[in-house]
mmCIF file of C-alpha atoms and ligand atoms in Angstrom:
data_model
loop_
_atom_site.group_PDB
_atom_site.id
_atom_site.type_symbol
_atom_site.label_atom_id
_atom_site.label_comp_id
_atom_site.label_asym_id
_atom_site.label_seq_id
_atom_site.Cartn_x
_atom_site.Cartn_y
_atom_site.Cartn_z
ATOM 1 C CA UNK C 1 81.601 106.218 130.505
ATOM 2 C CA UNK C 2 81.269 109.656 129.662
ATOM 3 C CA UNK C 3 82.011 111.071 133.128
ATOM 4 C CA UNK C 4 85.203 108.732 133.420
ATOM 5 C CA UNK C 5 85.832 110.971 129.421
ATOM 6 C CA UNK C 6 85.649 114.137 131.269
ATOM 7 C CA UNK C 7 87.757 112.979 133.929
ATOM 8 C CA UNK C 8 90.388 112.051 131.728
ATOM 9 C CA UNK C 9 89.811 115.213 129.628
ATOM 10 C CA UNK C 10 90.292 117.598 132.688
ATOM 11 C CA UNK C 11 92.135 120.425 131.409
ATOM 12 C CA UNK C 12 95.535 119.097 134.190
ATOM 13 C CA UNK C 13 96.832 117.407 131.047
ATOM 14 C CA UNK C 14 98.805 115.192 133.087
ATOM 15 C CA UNK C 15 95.758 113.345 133.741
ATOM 16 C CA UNK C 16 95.050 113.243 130.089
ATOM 17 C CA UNK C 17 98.933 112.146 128.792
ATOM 18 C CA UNK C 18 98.608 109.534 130.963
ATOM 19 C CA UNK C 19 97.002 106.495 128.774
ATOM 20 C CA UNK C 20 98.221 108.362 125.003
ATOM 21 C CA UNK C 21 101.476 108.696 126.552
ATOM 22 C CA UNK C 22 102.148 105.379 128.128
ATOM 23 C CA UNK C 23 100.672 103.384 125.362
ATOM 24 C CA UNK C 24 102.860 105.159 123.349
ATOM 25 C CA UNK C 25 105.981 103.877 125.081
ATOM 26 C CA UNK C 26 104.742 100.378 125.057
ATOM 27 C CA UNK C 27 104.629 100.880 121.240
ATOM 28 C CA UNK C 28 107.714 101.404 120.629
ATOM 29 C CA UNK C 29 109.288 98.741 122.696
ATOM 30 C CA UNK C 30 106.695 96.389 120.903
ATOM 31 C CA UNK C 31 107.392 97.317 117.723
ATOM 32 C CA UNK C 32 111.442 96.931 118.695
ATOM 33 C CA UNK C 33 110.518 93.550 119.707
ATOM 34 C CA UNK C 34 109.097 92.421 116.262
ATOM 35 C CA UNK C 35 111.037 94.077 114.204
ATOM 36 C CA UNK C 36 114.170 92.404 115.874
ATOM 37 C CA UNK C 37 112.700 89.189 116.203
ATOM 38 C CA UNK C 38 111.899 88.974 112.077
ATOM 39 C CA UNK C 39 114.672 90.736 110.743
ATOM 40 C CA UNK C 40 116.971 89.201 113.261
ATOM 41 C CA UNK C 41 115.914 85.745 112.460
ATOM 42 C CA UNK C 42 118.647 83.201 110.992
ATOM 43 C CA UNK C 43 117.838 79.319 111.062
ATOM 44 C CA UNK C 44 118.657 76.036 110.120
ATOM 45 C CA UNK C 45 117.752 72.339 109.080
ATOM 46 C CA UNK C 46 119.525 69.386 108.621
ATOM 47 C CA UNK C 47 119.446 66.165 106.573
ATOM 48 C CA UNK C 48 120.932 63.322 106.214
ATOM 49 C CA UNK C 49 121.555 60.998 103.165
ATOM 50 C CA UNK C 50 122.319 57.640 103.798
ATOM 51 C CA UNK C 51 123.562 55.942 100.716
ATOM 52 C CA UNK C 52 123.126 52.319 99.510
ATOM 53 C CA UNK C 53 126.954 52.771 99.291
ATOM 54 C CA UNK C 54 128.459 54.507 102.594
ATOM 55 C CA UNK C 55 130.813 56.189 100.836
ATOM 56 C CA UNK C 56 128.974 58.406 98.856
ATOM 57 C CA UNK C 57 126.441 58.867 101.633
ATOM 58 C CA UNK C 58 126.378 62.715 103.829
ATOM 59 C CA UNK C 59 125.363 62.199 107.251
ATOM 60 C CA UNK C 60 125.108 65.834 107.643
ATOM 61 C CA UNK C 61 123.612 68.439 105.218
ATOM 62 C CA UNK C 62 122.740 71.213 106.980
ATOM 63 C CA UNK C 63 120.949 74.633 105.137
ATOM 64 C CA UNK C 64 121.031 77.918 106.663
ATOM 65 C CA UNK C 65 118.308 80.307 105.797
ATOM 66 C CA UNK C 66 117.677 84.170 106.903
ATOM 67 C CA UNK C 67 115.253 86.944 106.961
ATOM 68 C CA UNK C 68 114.220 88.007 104.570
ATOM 69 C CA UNK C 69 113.299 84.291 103.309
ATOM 70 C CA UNK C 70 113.973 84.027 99.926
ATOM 71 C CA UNK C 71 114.191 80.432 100.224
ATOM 72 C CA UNK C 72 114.319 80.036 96.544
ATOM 73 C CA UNK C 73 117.766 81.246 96.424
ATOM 74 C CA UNK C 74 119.022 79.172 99.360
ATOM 75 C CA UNK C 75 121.466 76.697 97.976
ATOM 76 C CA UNK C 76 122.730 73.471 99.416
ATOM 77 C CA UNK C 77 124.234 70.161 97.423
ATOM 78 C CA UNK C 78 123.575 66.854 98.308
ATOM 79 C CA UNK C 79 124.916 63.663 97.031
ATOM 80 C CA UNK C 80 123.366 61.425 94.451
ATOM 81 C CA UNK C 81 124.555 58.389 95.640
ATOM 82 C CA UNK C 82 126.060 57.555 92.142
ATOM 83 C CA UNK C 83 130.035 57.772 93.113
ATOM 84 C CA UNK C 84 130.776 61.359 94.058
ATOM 85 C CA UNK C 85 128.148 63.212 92.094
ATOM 86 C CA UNK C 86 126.381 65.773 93.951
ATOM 87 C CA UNK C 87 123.464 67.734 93.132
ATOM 88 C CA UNK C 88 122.503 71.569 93.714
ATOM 89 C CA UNK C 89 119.217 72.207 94.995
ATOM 90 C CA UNK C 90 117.101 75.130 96.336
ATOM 91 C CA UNK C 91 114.576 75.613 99.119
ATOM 92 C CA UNK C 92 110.780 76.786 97.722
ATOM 93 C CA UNK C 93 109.466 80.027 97.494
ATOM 94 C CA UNK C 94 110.801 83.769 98.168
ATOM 95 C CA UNK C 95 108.215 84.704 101.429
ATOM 96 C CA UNK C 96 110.372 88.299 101.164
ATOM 97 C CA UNK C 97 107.275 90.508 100.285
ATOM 98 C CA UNK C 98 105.374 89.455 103.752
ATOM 99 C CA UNK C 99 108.302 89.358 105.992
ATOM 100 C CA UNK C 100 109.583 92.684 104.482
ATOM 101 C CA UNK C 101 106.293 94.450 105.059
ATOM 102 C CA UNK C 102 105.890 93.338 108.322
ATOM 103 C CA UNK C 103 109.408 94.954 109.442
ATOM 104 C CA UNK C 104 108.786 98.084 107.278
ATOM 105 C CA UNK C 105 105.536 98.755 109.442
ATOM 106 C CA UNK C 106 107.272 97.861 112.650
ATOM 107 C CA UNK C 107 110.127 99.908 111.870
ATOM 108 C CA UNK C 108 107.983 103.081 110.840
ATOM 109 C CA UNK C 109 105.243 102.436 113.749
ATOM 110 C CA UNK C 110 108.637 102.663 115.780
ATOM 111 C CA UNK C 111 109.811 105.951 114.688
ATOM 112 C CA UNK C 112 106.078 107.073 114.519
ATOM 113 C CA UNK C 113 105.786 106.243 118.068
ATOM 114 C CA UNK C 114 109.217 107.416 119.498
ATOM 115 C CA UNK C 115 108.187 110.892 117.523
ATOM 116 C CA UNK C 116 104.808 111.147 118.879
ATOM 117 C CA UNK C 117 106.344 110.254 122.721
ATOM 118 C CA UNK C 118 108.421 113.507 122.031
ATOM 119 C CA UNK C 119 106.071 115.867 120.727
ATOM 120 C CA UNK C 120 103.575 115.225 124.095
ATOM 121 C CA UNK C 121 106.251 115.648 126.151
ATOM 122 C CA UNK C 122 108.136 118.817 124.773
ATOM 123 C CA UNK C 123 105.675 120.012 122.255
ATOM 124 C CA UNK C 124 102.624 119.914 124.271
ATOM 125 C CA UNK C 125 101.102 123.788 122.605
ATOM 126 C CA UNK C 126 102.362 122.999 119.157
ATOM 127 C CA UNK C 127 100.479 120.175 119.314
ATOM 128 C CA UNK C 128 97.270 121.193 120.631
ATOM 129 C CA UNK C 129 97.825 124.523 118.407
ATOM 130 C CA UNK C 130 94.469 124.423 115.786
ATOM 131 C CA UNK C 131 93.681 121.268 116.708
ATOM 132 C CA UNK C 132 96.565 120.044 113.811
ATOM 133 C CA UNK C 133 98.299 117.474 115.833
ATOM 134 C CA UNK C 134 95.014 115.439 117.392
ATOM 135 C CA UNK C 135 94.188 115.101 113.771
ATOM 136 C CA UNK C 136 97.242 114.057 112.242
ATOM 137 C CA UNK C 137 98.016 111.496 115.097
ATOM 138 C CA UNK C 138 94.096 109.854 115.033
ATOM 139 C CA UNK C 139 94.827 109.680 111.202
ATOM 140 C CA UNK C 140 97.997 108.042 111.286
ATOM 141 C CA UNK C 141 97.091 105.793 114.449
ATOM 142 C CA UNK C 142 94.177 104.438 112.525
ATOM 143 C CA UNK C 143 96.257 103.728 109.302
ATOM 144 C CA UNK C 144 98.905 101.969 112.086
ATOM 145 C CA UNK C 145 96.432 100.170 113.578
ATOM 146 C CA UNK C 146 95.092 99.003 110.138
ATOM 147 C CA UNK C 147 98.904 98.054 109.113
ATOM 148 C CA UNK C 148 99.329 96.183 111.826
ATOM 149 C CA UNK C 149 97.204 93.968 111.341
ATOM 150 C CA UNK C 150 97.154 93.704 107.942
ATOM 151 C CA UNK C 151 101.147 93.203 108.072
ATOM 152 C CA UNK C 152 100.306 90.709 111.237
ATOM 153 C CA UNK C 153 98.388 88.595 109.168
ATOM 154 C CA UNK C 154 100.547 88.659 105.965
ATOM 155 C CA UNK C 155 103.335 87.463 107.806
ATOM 156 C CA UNK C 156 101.254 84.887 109.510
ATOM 157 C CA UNK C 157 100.442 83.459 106.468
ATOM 158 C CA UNK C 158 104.292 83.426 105.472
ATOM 159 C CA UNK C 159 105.447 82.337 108.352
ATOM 160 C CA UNK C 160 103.258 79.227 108.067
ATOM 161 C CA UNK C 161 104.481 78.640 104.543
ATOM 162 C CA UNK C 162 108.214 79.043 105.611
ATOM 163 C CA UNK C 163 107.753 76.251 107.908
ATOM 164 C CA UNK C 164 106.032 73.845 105.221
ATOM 165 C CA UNK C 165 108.836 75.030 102.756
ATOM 166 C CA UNK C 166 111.339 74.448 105.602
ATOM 167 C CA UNK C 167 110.303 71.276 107.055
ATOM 168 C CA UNK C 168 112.865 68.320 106.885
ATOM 169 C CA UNK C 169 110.957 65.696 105.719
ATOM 170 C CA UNK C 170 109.767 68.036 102.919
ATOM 171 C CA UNK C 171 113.557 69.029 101.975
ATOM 172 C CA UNK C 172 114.540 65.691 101.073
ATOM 173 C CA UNK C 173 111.563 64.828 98.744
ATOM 174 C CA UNK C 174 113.317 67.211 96.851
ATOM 175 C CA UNK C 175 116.370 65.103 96.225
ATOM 176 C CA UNK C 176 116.851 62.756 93.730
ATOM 177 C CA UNK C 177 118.835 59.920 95.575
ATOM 178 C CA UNK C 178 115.914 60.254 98.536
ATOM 179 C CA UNK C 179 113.107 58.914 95.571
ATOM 180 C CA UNK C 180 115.125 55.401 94.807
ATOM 181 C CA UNK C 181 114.057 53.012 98.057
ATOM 182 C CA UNK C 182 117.507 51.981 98.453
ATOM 183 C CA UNK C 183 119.201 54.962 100.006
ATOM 184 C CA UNK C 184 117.460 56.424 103.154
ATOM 185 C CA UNK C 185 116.837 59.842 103.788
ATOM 186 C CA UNK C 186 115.786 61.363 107.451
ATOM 187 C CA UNK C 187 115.547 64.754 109.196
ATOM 188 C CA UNK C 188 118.073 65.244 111.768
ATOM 189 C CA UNK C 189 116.810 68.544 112.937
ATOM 190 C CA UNK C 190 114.248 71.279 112.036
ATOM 191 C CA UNK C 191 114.544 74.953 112.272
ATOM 192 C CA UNK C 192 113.913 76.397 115.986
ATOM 193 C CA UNK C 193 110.490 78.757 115.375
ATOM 194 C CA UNK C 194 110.414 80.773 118.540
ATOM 195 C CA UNK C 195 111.561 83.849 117.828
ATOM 196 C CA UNK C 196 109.328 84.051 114.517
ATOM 197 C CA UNK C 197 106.426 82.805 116.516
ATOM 198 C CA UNK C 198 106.835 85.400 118.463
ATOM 199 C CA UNK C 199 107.087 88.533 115.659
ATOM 200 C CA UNK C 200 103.532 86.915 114.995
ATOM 201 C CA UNK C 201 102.396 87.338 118.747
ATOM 202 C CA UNK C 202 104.316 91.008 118.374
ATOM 203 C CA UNK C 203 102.473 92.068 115.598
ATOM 204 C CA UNK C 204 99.124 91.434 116.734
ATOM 205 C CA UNK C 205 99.928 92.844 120.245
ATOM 206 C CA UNK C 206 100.651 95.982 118.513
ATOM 207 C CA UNK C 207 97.636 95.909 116.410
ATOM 208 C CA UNK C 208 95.488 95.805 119.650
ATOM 209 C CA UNK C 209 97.858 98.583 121.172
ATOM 210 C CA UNK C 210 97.433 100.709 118.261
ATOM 211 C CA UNK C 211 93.478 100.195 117.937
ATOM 212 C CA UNK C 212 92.938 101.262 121.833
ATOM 213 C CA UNK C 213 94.951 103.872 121.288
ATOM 214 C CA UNK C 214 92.716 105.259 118.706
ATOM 215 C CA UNK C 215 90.729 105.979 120.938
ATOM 216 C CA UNK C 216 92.934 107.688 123.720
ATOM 217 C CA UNK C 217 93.692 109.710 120.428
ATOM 218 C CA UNK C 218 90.535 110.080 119.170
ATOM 219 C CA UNK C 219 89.392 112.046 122.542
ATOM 220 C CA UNK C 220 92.561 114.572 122.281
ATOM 221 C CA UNK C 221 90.534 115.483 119.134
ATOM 222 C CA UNK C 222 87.523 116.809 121.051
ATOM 223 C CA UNK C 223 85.287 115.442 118.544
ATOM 224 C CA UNK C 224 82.955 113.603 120.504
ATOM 225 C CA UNK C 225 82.099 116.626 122.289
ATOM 226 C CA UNK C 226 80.710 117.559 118.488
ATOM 227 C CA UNK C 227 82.811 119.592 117.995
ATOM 228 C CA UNK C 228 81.628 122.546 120.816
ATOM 229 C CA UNK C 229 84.267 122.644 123.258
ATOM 230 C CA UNK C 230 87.276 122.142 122.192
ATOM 231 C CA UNK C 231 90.435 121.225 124.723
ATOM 232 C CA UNK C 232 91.485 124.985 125.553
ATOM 233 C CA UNK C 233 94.737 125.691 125.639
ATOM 234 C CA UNK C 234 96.974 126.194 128.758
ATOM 235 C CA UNK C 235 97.832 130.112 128.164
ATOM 236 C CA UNK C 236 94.078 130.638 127.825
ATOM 237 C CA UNK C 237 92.532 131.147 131.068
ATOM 238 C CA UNK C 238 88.967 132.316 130.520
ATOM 239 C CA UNK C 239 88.663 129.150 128.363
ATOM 240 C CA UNK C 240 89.630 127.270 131.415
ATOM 241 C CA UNK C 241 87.746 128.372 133.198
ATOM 242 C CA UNK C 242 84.573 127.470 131.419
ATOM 243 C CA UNK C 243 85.989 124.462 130.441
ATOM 244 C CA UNK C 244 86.340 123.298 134.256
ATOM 245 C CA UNK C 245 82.230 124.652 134.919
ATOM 246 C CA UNK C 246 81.395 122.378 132.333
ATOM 247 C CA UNK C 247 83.117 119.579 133.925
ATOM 248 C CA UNK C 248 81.713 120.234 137.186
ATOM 249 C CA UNK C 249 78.106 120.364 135.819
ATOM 250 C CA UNK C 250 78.684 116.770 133.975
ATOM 251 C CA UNK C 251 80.022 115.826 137.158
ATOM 252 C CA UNK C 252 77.396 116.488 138.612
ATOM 253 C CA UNK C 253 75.072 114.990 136.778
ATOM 254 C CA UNK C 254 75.686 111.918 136.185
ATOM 255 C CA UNK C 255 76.222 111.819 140.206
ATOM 256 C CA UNK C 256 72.226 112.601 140.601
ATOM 257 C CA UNK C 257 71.720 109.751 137.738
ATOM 258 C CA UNK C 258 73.741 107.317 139.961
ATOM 259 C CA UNK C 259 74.954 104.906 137.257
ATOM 260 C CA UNK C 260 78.764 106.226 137.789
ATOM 261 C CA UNK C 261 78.639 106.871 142.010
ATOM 262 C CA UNK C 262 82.291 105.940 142.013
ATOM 263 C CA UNK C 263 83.367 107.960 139.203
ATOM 264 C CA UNK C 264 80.905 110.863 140.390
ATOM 265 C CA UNK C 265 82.668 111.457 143.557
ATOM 266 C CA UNK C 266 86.121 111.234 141.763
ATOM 267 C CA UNK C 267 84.653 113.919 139.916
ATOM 268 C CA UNK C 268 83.679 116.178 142.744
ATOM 269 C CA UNK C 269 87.207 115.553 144.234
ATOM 270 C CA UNK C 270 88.697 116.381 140.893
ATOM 271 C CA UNK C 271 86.773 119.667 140.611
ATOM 272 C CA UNK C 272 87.369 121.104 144.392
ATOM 273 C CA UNK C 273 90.859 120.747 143.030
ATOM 274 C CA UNK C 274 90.552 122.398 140.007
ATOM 275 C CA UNK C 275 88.753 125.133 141.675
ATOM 276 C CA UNK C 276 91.099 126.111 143.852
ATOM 277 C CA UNK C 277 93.161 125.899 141.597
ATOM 278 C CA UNK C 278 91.128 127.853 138.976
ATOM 279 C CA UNK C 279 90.488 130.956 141.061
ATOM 280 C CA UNK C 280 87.491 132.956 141.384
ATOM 281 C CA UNK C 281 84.810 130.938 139.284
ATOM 282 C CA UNK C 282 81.309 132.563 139.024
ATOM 283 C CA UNK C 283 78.473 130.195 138.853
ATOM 284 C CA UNK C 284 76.033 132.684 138.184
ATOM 285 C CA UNK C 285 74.475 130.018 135.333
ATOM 286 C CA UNK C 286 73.875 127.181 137.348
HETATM 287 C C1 NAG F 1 128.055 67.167 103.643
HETATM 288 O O1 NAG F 1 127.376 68.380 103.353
HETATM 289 C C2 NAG F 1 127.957 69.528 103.958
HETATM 290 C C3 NAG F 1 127.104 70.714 103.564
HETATM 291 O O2 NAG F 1 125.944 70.704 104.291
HETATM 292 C C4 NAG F 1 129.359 69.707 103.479
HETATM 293 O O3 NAG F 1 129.947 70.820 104.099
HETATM 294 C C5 NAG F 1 130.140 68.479 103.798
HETATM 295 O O4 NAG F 1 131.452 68.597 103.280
HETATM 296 C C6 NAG F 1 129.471 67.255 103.211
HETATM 297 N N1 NAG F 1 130.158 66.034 103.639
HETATM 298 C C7 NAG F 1 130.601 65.165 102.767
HETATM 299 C C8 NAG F 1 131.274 63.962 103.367
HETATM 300 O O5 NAG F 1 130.476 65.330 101.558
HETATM 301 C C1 NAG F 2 130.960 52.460 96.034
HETATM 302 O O1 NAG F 2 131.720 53.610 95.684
HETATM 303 C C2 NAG F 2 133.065 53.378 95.453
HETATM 304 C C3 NAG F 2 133.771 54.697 95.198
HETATM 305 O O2 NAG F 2 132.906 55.735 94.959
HETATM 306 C C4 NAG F 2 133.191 52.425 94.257
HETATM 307 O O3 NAG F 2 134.525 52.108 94.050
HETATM 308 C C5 NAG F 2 132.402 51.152 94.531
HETATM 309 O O4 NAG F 2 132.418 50.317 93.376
HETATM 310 C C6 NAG F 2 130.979 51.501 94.886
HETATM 311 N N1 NAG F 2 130.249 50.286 95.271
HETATM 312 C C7 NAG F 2 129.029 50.015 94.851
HETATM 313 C C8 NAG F 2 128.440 48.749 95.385
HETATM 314 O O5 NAG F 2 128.445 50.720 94.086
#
């Protein structure tokens, strides 16, 4: 594991963006996805009241609800079955605090993730520059990761209560003509779930992108080298240069120890690269 580190760490940082950078992307179109598939999400039910006399009855009540599911102030009237009265009624429970969160997080871990996809690309030394920007991002991926699911699982849980609240044959046990025996009261169609299924499906997928890539993030950090060698910058080229020895050695190494045969010889290729590459290298040390 730790030679397959080093490899990824080799100071060609195109080797290295690879995984951050690429996950990155993915996060953004992820967090696209569930943003647009909660906030975007309109559905409806329908009921029908079948009154003892036809007249009064409605065939066809149908209730439209929307993100951000404050079902308590969707309103529909139904009939009473007593002569034209009608009655005003309102769907249960405002599920706005969950479904709001969840498309707050997806909307920040968006612009978090479109920023970060910049700042690799085009800001490479400002972001290596005192270590500042490994930091930062490992903070903030953690506390996305931890959103994520947090947010995931909030809106899980109001998700499932927006389909109890929501259900047809629920809907009508709120109305008054639907509790005498005589008039009969049936679902004619239920909301269509898929596209808030899937903003739950989103939101975990990004929790799971955001938790590897702590540790894709966590390695631009240099930390668990303790803290000793650093990721030198690109200007500096006696840093390099030791940097790239170092490799080799570890390379090395854990080719004589023979757990990581593959990964040792894509080491040794890596490193006759890098040393032509490098220039004069003295291995007076080894
Ligand atoms: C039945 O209810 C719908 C509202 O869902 C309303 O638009 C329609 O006019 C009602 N029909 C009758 C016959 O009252
Ligand atoms: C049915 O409703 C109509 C008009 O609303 C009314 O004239 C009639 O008496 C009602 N019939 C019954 C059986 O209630």
């Amino acid at each position: 594991m730790e030679t397959a580190n080093q490899i990824m760490s080799l100071g060609t940082f195109q080797v290295l963006k690879l995984p951050l950078g690429f996950i990155r992307v993915l996060e953004w179109l992820f967090a696209i996805f569930a943003f647009a598939t909660c906030g975007g999400y309109s559905g409806q039910l329908r009921v029908s009241v079948d009154c003892i006399n036809k007249s009064d009855s409605n065939l066809s009540i149908g209730i439209n609800f929307a993100y951000p599911f404050r079902l308590n102030r969707v309103e529909f009237d139904v009939p009473m079955c007593e002569g034209r009265r009608q009655e005003r009624l309102y769907l249960i429970g405002d599920f706005s605090s969950s479904a709001e969160f969840f498309v707050t997080i997806a909307v920040f871990s968006f612009l978090y993730s479109l920023l970060a996809t910049v700042v690799y690309i085009f800001f490479q030394n400002k972001y290596r520059e005192n270590n500042r920007g490994p930091l930062i991002d490992f903070i903030v991926t953690v506390v996305f990761s931890f959103m994520w699911l947090v947010s995931s699982s909030a809106w899980a849980k109001g998700l499932s209560d927006v389909k109890a609240s929501t259900d047809p044959d629920e809907v009508v046990l709120l109305m008054s003509a639907c509790k005498v025996q005589t008039n009969k009261c049936s679902s004619v169609y239920g909301p269509r779930w898929s596209g808030l299924n899937t903003s739950v499906v989103f939101g975990y997928l990004n929790f799971v992108l955001w938790a590897g890539n702590i540790w894709f993030v966590f390695k631009e950090t240099g930390w668990h080298k303790g803290g000793a060698a650093r990721y030198p910058s690109s200007s500096s080229e006696k840093q390099t240069t030791a940097f790239n020895q170092q490799v080799y050695n570890q390379g090395s190494f854990d080719q004589s120890g023979g757990a990581f045969t593959g990964t040792g010889d894509f080491a040794q290729s890596e490193y006759s690269q890098v040393g032509n590459y490098g220039g004069p290298i003295s291995y007076t040390n080894q």
